[in-house]
Amino acid sequence: MPAEDEDLKIEPASAPPDPETLRERLRTMARIRAFEEQVGRQFREGNVHGFVHTSIGQEAVAAGSCGVLDRDDFITTTHRGHGHCLAKGADPEPMMAELFGRETGTCHGRGGSMHLADASLGILGANGIVGAGVPIAVGAALAARREQAGRVALAFFGEGAVHCGAFHEGMVLAVAWQAPVVFICENNHYAEFTPSTGAWGGPGLLERASAYGVPALRVEGNDVGKVEAAVRAAVNSARAGAGPAFLEMLTYRMGGHYEGDAEPYRVEGEREEWAERDPIAAVDATLAAAGQDGVAKALLEEARQEMEAAVRNALAAPYPEPEAVMEYVGA
Amino acid sequence: MPDPTATAKPPRYLDAVNAALADEMRADGSVIALGVDIGRGGGAYGVTRGLFEEFGADRVIDTPIAEAGVLGAAVGAAMAGQRPVAEVMYMDFVTVCLDPIVNQAAKLRYMTGGGVTVPIVFRTQTGGGRSGGAQHSQSLEGILAHIPGLDVYCPSDARDAYDLLVAAIRADHPVCFVENRRLYGKRADGWEREALPPGRARLVREGADLTIVTWGRMVPESIAALDALPDVAADLIDLRTLAPLDVDTVVESVRRTGRCLVVHEAVERFGPGGELISKVAEGALFDLDGPILRHGARPTPVPYSPGLEAAMLPDSEGIGAAIARTLEG
Ligand SMILES: Cc1ncc(C[n+]2csc(CCOP(=O)(O)OP(=O)(O)O)c2C)c(N)n1
Ligand SMILES: [Mg+2]
């Protein structure tokens, strides 16, 4: 199914990541999985509010992509952005506190799940508006280009976002400016209640991107090594001044669109099929073949403890003072 | 066979919206519905459930997430003889598709000297107070009501949701139809009420102490505030539609009560309350016993944290305090 032969320009490094790096990525994926599991649980408990979208099954895209970035590179993400933030270095403790609406949260309780952001880590925000992060990443890349410091921007977005104006205008600008931006289109097969494959006719994602003059590549998104290799190639080329690239990451949304979604639209048998391609189990198997047994289990255990601690601290943290509601409105 | 002992429950707000759509689609083959996940998915809140099955993909059109294009296309379809009902899933998202609403639909009849009509409904919903966050909680009806050429309807209960949506679909001009998701599950109270046309306010309660003017979810919120103040007797006016605006009913009431409070969920800053206060001042200034007040949301993006959001949005308690200030003034 992954059609690497559709490669148009990007040449991902073929060497698989060394066991050390793989282990590190597995750690990131385990932390994302454990964070998302807790978010689901805490939503059902009533500690997390509003609209919450988790990324279970998609951890390899976040871990592999952000794995090649430096601290001062930029990312923009979406309503489904917890994993990207964690992989970019955000601390799960204030993230959890943010979802709990606490003053100690990443955004002091003002933002919530859909608006996680940490400028000190180059995280220019999750987003509640589909497509909105795409031109924002292009703008960050424009700033990076002016600085000449080799920084890049990654725009994470779902395959459902590629129909809206913001995406298309973002692509046009990235090409016009040869901006150092990499578009990471996470194809998790659903946009809300709509299966995405073939939904709207026309050419596929790669053809659309390449029609704008952006080199495009489809990547097996549940294989963290392949994700990392492709992103590294695209990022290196953007840093070198060769302009934007587009990567379609084939993956799968294992959970509902939002927490509490009854999912009547789910294609039967599909989830079971994709469970066989679990990104964490895949790395675990690779490491086991290299003689390292039980790594995923150990890392998941460690991550679950970390997230339990994050929950405990979030529960104990104060809420913002209601009188401070006007804080941060203006400059 | 239906259980003979079961008492028929009055419809919920969302059932009323659904019924209005279904009835008008049955009655008029040119009525079509468009929007993200409104067809097979039945809508983000289940409001359009069953329509796809009854009317098919040709009339209940699922769209990609491309609102600017979808609404623009709806404007074109309207000029070409259809009656589109285009959904914008959250009112916050109108910002990504304002051009078809503001520069196209609202102006085409005028710009063409009456040469075209644009019989279109922009359905959307709002509803703060549930930690939806800054981009899923705004009440932006004032932005829409500011635009000449647009009607803006904001039903506060199932009866009005039905009647106003039917009227909106039948109208030959563009209408923004603003539902409130926090009312979706509420059953009609007064389903037997006679239908009122757009542009006619409804006197929900009568009382001589003051006039409260409001719409949408702030109607039940104001009722709750008054229930907690048994000594206060108020005229409670549900405007139902901001455009057209029933100034006469409001002014006539304020002339009797001498005091007026406008309540809305939208932020106060440049909000609809300013317009209403101006109209009241023009029509009833010399009958006033005190300043006309307004009570709306504080001028911040809608915060996520429940306590902050409660501090920002108006609620029955805040309305009660505003009533007290209005009576003191
Ligand atoms: C402009 C806009 N339109 C509609 C929505 C409602 N919405 C939120 S997520 C979503 C689906 C997005 O699908 P995709 O881009 O594939 O991302 P995924 O949820 O799969 O991560 C929709 C329609 C929105 N948030 N913004
Ligand atoms: Mg998707």
XYZ file of C-alpha atoms and ligand atoms in Angstrom:
687
model
C 0.000 0.000 0.000
C 2.688 2.597 0.790
C 3.852 3.694 -2.589
C 7.374 4.917 -2.135
C 7.808 4.607 -5.859
C 5.646 7.691 -6.127
C 8.642 9.535 -4.771
C 9.054 12.659 -6.823
C 12.193 14.245 -5.520
C 12.861 13.434 -1.906
C 15.394 10.696 -1.284
C 14.960 9.446 2.249
C 18.085 8.024 3.821
C 17.781 4.274 3.532
C 19.733 3.220 6.609
C 17.361 2.300 9.460
C 17.863 4.230 12.689
C 20.363 2.712 15.102
C 18.966 0.818 18.109
C 19.781 3.741 20.409
C 17.670 6.149 18.350
C 14.913 3.580 17.909
C 14.719 3.150 21.646
C 14.480 6.898 22.111
C 11.641 7.112 19.565
C 9.906 4.218 21.232
C 10.135 6.097 24.497
C 8.472 9.114 22.894
C 5.741 6.942 21.407
C 5.133 5.206 24.720
C 4.812 8.573 26.437
C 2.316 9.778 23.841
C 0.300 6.558 24.156
C 0.272 6.795 27.943
C -0.643 10.478 27.857
C -3.546 9.865 25.481
C -4.796 6.900 27.518
C -4.861 9.095 30.592
C -6.600 11.906 28.718
C -9.354 9.506 27.687
C -9.713 8.245 31.219
C -9.663 11.716 32.746
C -12.227 12.939 30.229
C -14.577 10.168 31.297
C -13.873 11.087 34.923
C -14.879 14.666 34.203
C -11.456 16.158 34.878
C -10.789 17.079 31.253
C -13.373 19.318 29.647
C -14.718 20.371 26.296
C -13.620 18.768 23.037
C -10.717 16.332 23.221
C -9.114 14.464 20.318
C -6.477 11.803 20.912
C -3.868 10.312 18.600
C -3.588 6.679 19.652
C -2.177 4.701 16.747
C -0.498 7.744 15.205
C 2.419 8.056 17.616
C 5.122 7.193 15.082
C 4.353 10.264 12.976
C 4.867 12.607 15.916
C 7.912 10.799 17.295
C 9.663 10.331 13.966
C 8.966 13.832 12.678
C 9.847 15.804 15.776
C 12.775 13.470 16.392
C 14.753 15.204 13.666
C 13.921 18.745 14.796
C 15.943 21.043 16.992
C 14.459 22.817 19.949
C 14.205 26.111 18.081
C 12.541 24.683 14.968
C 8.849 25.430 14.646
C 5.768 23.269 14.470
C 2.089 23.987 14.066
C -0.466 21.326 14.792
C -4.181 20.635 14.960
C -7.054 19.736 17.263
C -5.258 16.343 17.523
C -1.975 17.784 18.710
C -1.023 16.273 22.070
C 1.455 13.858 20.509
C 3.195 16.487 18.401
C 3.640 18.735 21.428
C 5.061 15.930 23.564
C 7.416 14.832 20.807
C 8.598 18.431 20.358
C 9.608 18.454 23.984
C 6.604 19.782 25.853
C 6.422 18.631 29.440
C 3.392 16.380 30.027
C 2.842 17.793 33.466
C 1.788 21.322 32.450
C 0.073 19.812 29.402
C -2.089 17.646 31.632
C -2.671 20.601 33.928
C -3.796 22.606 30.890
C -6.345 19.947 29.988
C -7.508 20.056 33.599
C -7.980 23.823 33.218
C -5.381 24.712 35.851
C -3.273 27.808 36.320
C -0.118 25.676 36.137
C -1.066 24.514 32.636
C 0.967 25.182 29.514
C -1.380 28.082 28.685
C -2.532 28.868 32.222
C -5.860 27.170 31.584
C -6.833 29.677 28.913
C -6.342 27.386 25.930
C -7.193 23.757 26.631
C -6.517 20.681 24.527
C -7.136 22.344 21.180
C -4.900 25.311 21.880
C -1.774 23.850 23.456
C 1.224 25.993 22.575
C 4.703 26.641 23.894
C 6.620 29.299 22.020
C 9.812 28.501 23.934
C 9.806 25.099 22.200
C 8.750 26.456 18.818
C 5.255 25.020 19.266
C 3.155 27.707 17.603
C -0.055 26.088 18.592
C -2.551 23.351 18.203
C -5.591 24.728 16.411
C -9.354 24.473 16.495
C -9.719 25.668 12.927
C -8.978 23.008 10.331
C -6.161 24.141 8.008
C -5.293 27.258 9.969
C -1.877 25.982 11.047
C -0.672 25.520 7.474
C -0.098 29.170 6.519
C 1.070 29.900 10.056
C 3.885 27.374 9.577
C 4.699 28.971 6.232
C 4.977 32.319 7.983
C 7.280 30.896 10.639
C 9.380 29.475 7.814
C 9.463 32.889 6.165
C 10.802 34.331 9.402
C 13.325 31.504 9.618
C 14.476 32.173 6.070
C 15.053 35.841 6.852
C 17.138 34.903 9.893
C 19.342 32.583 7.845
C 19.879 30.429 10.925
C 18.748 27.226 9.247
C 15.577 26.845 11.229
C 12.625 25.034 9.669
C 8.898 24.791 10.295
C 6.767 21.645 10.239
C 3.040 21.904 9.660
C 1.090 18.922 10.943
C -2.432 18.573 9.567
C -4.934 15.861 8.744
C -5.850 14.633 5.291
C -9.210 16.334 5.830
C -7.513 19.723 5.745
C -6.271 19.516 2.174
C -9.548 20.762 0.716
C -9.683 24.121 2.393
C -8.371 27.421 1.183
C -5.839 27.882 3.958
C -4.019 24.714 2.871
C -3.916 25.681 -0.790
C -2.903 29.258 -0.172
C -0.238 28.016 2.226
C 1.196 25.746 -0.481
C 1.222 28.564 -3.005
C 3.095 30.849 -0.626
C 5.575 28.182 0.431
C 6.519 27.699 -3.206
C 6.586 31.413 -4.004
C 8.887 32.051 -1.077
C 10.769 28.742 -1.239
C 10.120 28.695 2.468
C 11.842 26.107 4.677
C 8.610 24.350 5.603
C 7.698 20.676 5.596
C 4.022 19.764 5.297
C 3.244 16.648 7.300
C -0.159 15.411 6.198
C -1.271 12.773 8.621
C -3.612 10.519 6.697
C -5.419 8.667 9.470
C -8.221 7.656 7.089
C -11.001 9.691 8.670
C -12.041 13.279 8.779
C -14.540 13.334 11.596
C -17.257 10.861 10.506
C -16.167 10.606 6.886
C -13.798 7.915 5.595
C -11.296 9.850 3.531
C -10.212 7.361 0.905
C -11.688 8.451 -2.385
C -14.239 10.655 -0.633
C -14.048 13.635 -2.944
C -12.576 12.295 -6.167
C -9.774 14.028 -7.970
C -6.115 13.216 -7.686
C -4.535 11.970 -4.477
C -2.674 14.006 -1.933
C 0.743 13.566 -3.538
C -0.441 14.626 -6.964
C -2.026 17.736 -5.543
C 1.088 18.752 -3.667
C 3.374 18.088 -6.580
C 1.112 20.077 -8.887
C 2.062 23.099 -6.794
C 5.705 22.317 -7.359
C 6.223 20.839 -3.922
C 8.113 17.532 -3.877
C 5.883 14.917 -2.311
C 6.325 11.484 -0.850
C 4.045 8.894 0.708
C 5.439 7.318 3.851
C 4.403 4.343 5.955
C 3.408 6.460 8.904
C 3.314 3.646 11.437
C 6.972 2.872 10.815
C 8.893 5.358 12.894
C 12.149 4.629 11.073
C 10.602 5.431 7.710
C 8.916 8.530 9.077
C 12.169 9.774 10.507
C 14.146 9.063 7.333
C 11.645 10.914 5.146
C 11.336 13.887 7.458
C 15.089 14.094 7.849
C 15.546 14.249 4.096
C 12.864 16.921 3.736
C 14.131 18.952 6.682
C 17.747 18.804 5.508
C 16.740 19.982 2.089
C 14.625 22.803 3.546
C 17.486 23.860 5.829
C 19.769 23.924 2.826
C 17.468 26.381 1.102
C 15.768 23.960 -1.301
C 12.264 24.977 -0.233
C 9.192 23.103 0.932
C 8.277 19.421 0.854
C 5.089 17.456 1.424
C 4.904 14.104 3.202
C 1.769 12.004 3.366
C 1.973 9.829 6.444
C -0.270 6.798 6.125
C -1.573 5.963 9.552
C -4.820 5.197 11.321
C -6.990 6.837 13.945
C -7.564 4.002 16.407
C -9.993 5.992 18.552
C -13.063 8.084 17.825
C -12.907 11.541 16.311
C -13.342 12.956 19.787
C -13.575 11.392 23.220
C -17.092 10.039 23.568
C -17.621 9.435 19.829
C -19.867 6.383 19.251
C -18.230 5.825 15.821
C -21.184 4.337 13.918
C -19.360 5.186 10.689
C -16.267 3.057 11.324
C -15.517 0.652 8.466
C -15.866 -2.860 9.831
C -12.725 -4.852 10.392
C -10.481 -1.929 9.593
C -9.425 -1.155 13.137
C -8.465 -4.787 13.742
C -6.425 -4.743 10.562
C -4.535 -1.638 11.632
C -4.040 -2.958 15.148
C -1.723 -5.453 13.486
C 0.418 -2.528 12.415
C 0.663 -0.880 15.793
C 3.651 1.478 15.640
C 4.823 0.669 19.145
C 4.636 -3.094 18.660
C 6.551 -2.723 15.391
C 9.553 -1.069 17.042
C 9.367 -3.518 19.888
C 9.608 -6.383 17.421
C 12.608 -4.794 15.690
C 14.406 -4.364 18.994
C 13.519 -7.900 20.064
C 14.997 -9.202 16.828
C 18.178 -7.347 17.727
C 18.236 -9.096 21.079
C 16.515 -6.461 23.246
C 13.418 -8.014 24.764
C 10.473 -6.338 26.470
C 11.532 -2.770 25.757
C 8.063 -1.493 24.873
C 6.538 -3.031 27.972
C 9.122 -1.402 30.194
C 8.878 1.970 28.503
C 5.072 1.917 28.585
C 5.139 1.073 32.246
C 7.523 3.952 32.912
C 5.418 6.315 30.793
C 2.190 5.298 32.517
C 3.728 6.115 35.853
C 4.899 9.465 34.533
C 1.384 10.285 33.320
C -0.214 9.148 36.540
C 2.061 11.574 38.338
C 1.044 14.284 35.865
C -2.604 13.587 36.693
C -1.951 13.698 40.431
C -0.174 17.013 40.101
C -2.840 18.427 37.832
C -5.538 17.446 40.312
C -3.678 19.214 43.087
C -2.950 22.338 41.039
C -4.966 25.519 41.528
C -7.472 26.815 39.042
C -6.856 30.289 37.626
C -8.312 33.083 39.708
C -11.617 34.107 38.102
C -10.611 37.766 38.607
C -7.681 37.150 36.267
C -9.964 36.385 33.349
C -8.874 39.535 31.501
C -5.195 38.713 31.733
C -3.388 38.098 28.403
C -6.126 39.681 26.262
C -3.976 42.512 25.009
C -0.235 42.961 24.863
C -47.944 -0.528 17.829
C -47.225 2.518 19.938
C -47.754 2.168 23.644
C -51.205 3.712 24.306
C -50.181 4.752 27.807
C -47.176 6.732 26.582
C -47.719 10.443 26.541
C -46.264 12.105 23.486
C -43.349 14.199 24.592
C -42.964 17.609 23.011
C -40.078 17.787 20.568
C -36.596 18.809 21.559
C -34.986 21.862 20.006
C -32.887 19.708 17.697
C -35.952 17.683 16.659
C -37.652 20.951 15.739
C -34.734 22.013 13.539
C -34.704 18.584 11.935
C -38.479 18.673 11.371
C -38.353 22.117 9.795
C -35.679 20.950 7.367
C -37.526 17.741 6.551
C -40.914 19.436 6.133
C -39.550 22.121 3.836
C -37.574 19.592 1.811
C -40.733 17.536 1.353
C -42.755 20.591 0.388
C -40.262 22.143 -2.008
C -37.959 20.124 -4.226
C -35.575 23.048 -4.617
C -34.539 22.982 -0.963
C -31.106 21.382 -0.589
C -28.830 21.056 2.414
C -25.038 21.211 2.346
C -22.322 20.927 4.960
C -19.542 18.932 6.559
C -20.849 15.566 7.819
C -24.515 16.616 7.629
C -25.485 13.671 5.392
C -24.307 10.168 6.209
C -22.992 11.358 9.565
C -26.250 13.079 10.507
C -24.482 16.209 11.736
C -21.978 16.832 14.513
C -24.900 17.037 16.965
C -27.262 14.674 15.168
C -29.471 17.538 13.988
C -29.727 16.382 10.370
C -30.178 12.683 11.165
C -32.442 10.871 8.728
C -32.411 13.543 6.032
C -29.795 11.807 3.910
C -31.767 8.565 4.067
C -34.999 10.285 3.058
C -33.810 12.778 0.458
C -30.624 11.219 -0.858
C -27.155 12.431 -1.682
C -28.468 14.740 -4.378
C -30.253 16.963 -1.861
C -28.407 16.332 1.388
C -24.883 17.031 0.312
C -21.878 16.074 2.403
C -18.999 18.396 1.644
C -15.275 18.420 2.231
C -13.918 20.843 4.820
C -13.940 23.730 2.391
C -16.434 26.149 3.866
C -15.501 29.181 1.784
C -16.067 27.139 -1.356
C -19.202 25.438 -0.075
C -20.876 28.682 0.921
C -19.819 30.374 -2.290
C -21.284 27.470 -4.233
C -24.464 27.742 -2.195
C -24.750 31.388 -3.238
C -24.403 30.354 -6.865
C -26.964 27.595 -6.481
C -29.365 30.048 -4.847
C -29.115 32.464 -7.763
C -29.625 29.549 -10.124
C -32.929 28.495 -8.601
C -32.187 26.281 -5.607
C -32.924 27.017 -1.958
C -29.712 25.973 -0.234
C -29.434 25.526 3.508
C -25.678 25.568 4.088
C -24.343 24.586 7.481
C -21.320 26.100 9.186
C -20.624 23.543 11.915
C -19.607 26.068 14.587
C -20.359 29.758 14.484
C -16.671 30.461 15.079
C -15.955 29.004 11.633
C -17.959 31.713 9.817
C -14.699 33.640 9.852
C -13.223 31.252 7.268
C -16.182 31.797 4.936
C -17.346 35.349 5.537
C -16.878 36.483 1.965
C -19.751 34.439 0.503
C -21.948 35.597 3.382
C -20.966 39.253 3.659
C -19.780 40.316 0.212
C -21.804 37.970 -1.938
C -25.102 36.744 -0.513
C -25.865 39.891 1.462
C -25.181 42.290 -1.396
C -26.118 40.601 -4.627
C -29.741 41.608 -4.739
C -28.827 45.223 -4.081
C -25.837 45.340 -6.403
C -27.913 43.925 -9.226
C -30.677 46.427 -8.660
C -33.040 43.641 -7.735
C -31.929 41.535 -10.667
C -31.238 38.430 -8.630
C -32.590 36.909 -5.449
C -30.488 34.822 -3.091
C -32.823 32.528 -1.154
C -30.232 30.989 1.106
C -29.972 29.955 4.743
C -26.670 29.817 6.583
C -27.334 27.469 9.491
C -24.879 27.496 12.354
C -24.758 26.948 16.100
C -23.073 28.443 19.102
C -23.149 27.797 22.817
C -20.458 28.798 25.262
C -20.143 27.583 28.824
C -18.903 24.057 28.205
C -15.145 24.623 27.859
C -15.281 24.483 24.090
C -12.349 26.886 24.040
C -11.727 30.150 22.270
C -12.473 28.893 18.738
C -15.622 26.866 19.451
C -17.622 29.065 21.783
C -18.200 32.505 20.334
C -21.471 34.325 19.793
C -20.839 36.317 16.637
C -24.409 37.179 15.660
C -23.634 40.879 16.053
C -21.082 40.695 13.239
C -23.731 39.231 10.965
C -26.495 41.577 12.051
C -24.201 44.481 11.217
C -24.386 43.622 7.528
C -27.268 45.141 5.560
C -28.907 42.460 3.469
C -28.655 39.696 6.064
C -31.411 38.504 8.335
C -30.296 36.949 11.625
C -32.549 34.560 13.539
C -31.664 33.252 17.013
C -34.363 30.904 18.324
C -34.504 30.317 22.062
C -36.763 27.267 22.075
C -38.072 24.438 19.932
C -41.217 26.289 18.823
C -39.222 29.189 17.444
C -36.536 26.912 16.066
C -39.195 25.299 13.901
C -41.128 28.396 12.917
C -38.115 30.570 12.228
C -36.302 27.920 10.199
C -39.376 27.348 8.062
C -39.609 31.110 7.541
C -35.891 31.324 6.769
C -36.071 28.600 4.134
C -39.112 30.199 2.515
C -37.592 33.694 2.514
C -36.217 34.970 -0.771
C -33.249 36.644 0.910
C -30.234 35.392 2.882
C -30.821 34.401 6.489
C -28.244 33.457 9.113
C -29.890 30.937 11.384
C -28.125 30.650 14.741
C -28.931 27.600 16.841
C -27.667 27.022 20.349
C -26.202 23.602 21.091
C -26.895 23.928 24.784
C -30.586 24.093 23.939
C -30.555 21.117 21.537
C -31.717 18.651 24.160
C -34.395 20.914 25.659
C -37.973 19.894 25.044
C -40.423 22.517 23.887
C -42.240 24.284 26.576
C -45.173 25.849 24.768
C -45.047 23.776 21.604
C -48.747 24.655 21.094
C -47.856 28.343 20.864
C -48.970 30.178 17.767
C -46.264 30.755 15.181
C -44.835 34.272 15.057
C -43.118 35.639 11.963
C -39.506 36.886 11.950
C -39.253 40.484 13.119
C -41.792 39.978 15.884
C -40.473 39.796 19.425
C -42.217 37.635 22.016
C -43.196 38.789 25.452
C -42.149 35.812 27.567
C -43.122 37.344 30.907
C -44.890 40.507 31.910
C -44.017 42.809 34.773
C -43.919 46.491 35.598
C -40.464 46.896 37.196
C -38.176 46.664 34.196
C -37.809 45.398 30.652
C -35.256 42.673 29.904
C -34.379 42.275 26.239
C -32.575 39.154 25.140
C -32.485 36.164 22.739
C -31.138 32.632 22.379
C -29.947 30.799 25.476
C -30.049 33.991 27.529
C -33.856 33.702 27.478
C -33.972 30.621 29.754
C -31.029 32.072 31.684
C -32.996 35.286 32.286
C -36.051 33.295 33.321
C -33.874 31.507 35.887
C -32.599 34.879 37.116
C -36.149 36.169 37.539
C -37.257 32.973 39.267
C -34.580 33.649 41.851
C -35.931 37.192 42.375
C -39.594 36.698 43.313
C -39.955 40.370 44.234
C -39.029 41.584 40.786
C -41.638 41.723 38.033
C -40.183 42.157 34.580
C -41.235 42.294 30.974
C -38.976 39.640 29.465
C -38.698 40.107 25.729
C -37.272 37.422 23.473
C -36.255 39.256 20.309
C -36.143 35.953 18.332
C -34.597 37.778 15.384
C -31.921 40.495 15.507
C -32.551 41.406 11.908
C -35.288 42.308 11.391
C -35.413 43.925 14.815
C -38.714 44.513 16.586
C -37.932 47.942 18.026
C -41.580 48.783 18.597
C -42.249 45.990 21.084
C -39.126 46.904 23.056
C -39.801 50.648 23.110
C -43.440 50.176 24.005
C -42.424 48.000 26.966
C -39.719 50.379 28.224
C -42.166 53.243 28.098
C -44.295 51.306 30.561
C -41.550 49.988 32.864
C -39.123 52.929 32.719
C -36.104 50.651 33.024
C -34.281 48.445 30.576
C -31.585 45.789 30.653
C -30.196 44.097 27.542
C -28.677 40.653 28.051
C -26.590 38.729 25.540
C -23.990 35.942 25.457
C -21.829 37.856 22.977
C -19.120 40.102 24.376
C -20.338 43.551 25.320
C -17.669 45.411 23.347
C -19.351 46.657 20.158
C -21.968 43.988 20.766
C -25.647 43.992 19.797
C -26.507 45.577 23.160
C -25.101 48.903 22.017
C -27.474 49.002 19.068
C -30.441 48.056 21.216
C -29.664 50.654 23.858
C -29.442 53.274 21.163
C -32.871 52.306 19.835
C -34.358 52.378 23.326
C -32.826 55.782 24.000
C -34.280 57.135 20.781
C -37.722 55.736 21.475
C -38.149 55.957 25.234
C -35.587 58.391 26.675
C -38.127 60.615 28.397
C -39.884 57.663 30.003
C -36.721 56.296 31.593
C -36.241 56.178 35.364
C -32.586 55.158 35.135
C -29.779 54.301 32.747
C -30.278 51.520 30.252
C -27.822 48.761 31.072
C -26.444 45.800 29.224
C -25.029 42.539 30.482
C -22.925 40.440 28.147
C -19.688 38.523 28.095
C -16.498 40.224 29.147
C -14.197 41.306 26.340
C -11.852 38.335 26.224
C -11.529 35.291 23.988
C -13.658 32.561 25.570
C -11.403 30.848 28.133
C -11.156 27.074 28.427
C -10.944 26.675 32.179
C -14.471 26.294 33.585
C -14.043 28.880 36.325
C -12.643 31.485 33.952
C -15.361 30.813 31.434
C -17.999 31.210 34.124
C -16.413 34.530 35.049
C -16.512 35.641 31.434
C -19.969 34.569 30.272
C -23.265 35.902 31.565
C -25.347 33.508 33.646
C -28.492 33.709 35.749
C -26.551 34.944 38.747
C -24.861 37.696 36.787
C -28.151 38.606 35.182
C -29.707 38.825 38.645
C -27.009 41.270 39.716
C -27.511 43.274 36.522
C -31.246 43.397 37.212
C -30.489 44.816 40.665
C -28.190 47.459 39.150
C -30.839 48.371 36.601
C -33.440 48.837 39.315
C -31.073 50.943 41.454
C -29.923 53.172 38.618
C -12.775 25.286 9.395
C -13.255 24.120 10.172
N -14.257 23.369 9.661
C -14.723 22.306 10.354
C -14.189 21.963 11.552
C -14.734 20.790 12.351
N -13.759 19.685 12.329
C -12.882 19.539 13.332
S -11.815 18.281 13.045
C -12.546 17.918 11.583
C -12.016 16.785 10.761
C -10.581 16.958 10.451
O -10.100 15.846 9.776
P -8.559 15.693 9.518
O -8.030 16.958 8.952
O -8.377 14.472 8.711
O -7.912 15.550 10.962
P -8.112 14.361 12.030
O -9.289 14.719 12.867
O -8.301 13.106 11.287
O -6.868 14.382 12.835
C -13.616 18.775 11.335
C -14.477 18.717 10.156
C -13.163 22.795 12.061
N -12.625 22.573 13.262
N -12.708 23.844 11.347
Mg -7.926 12.530 9.328
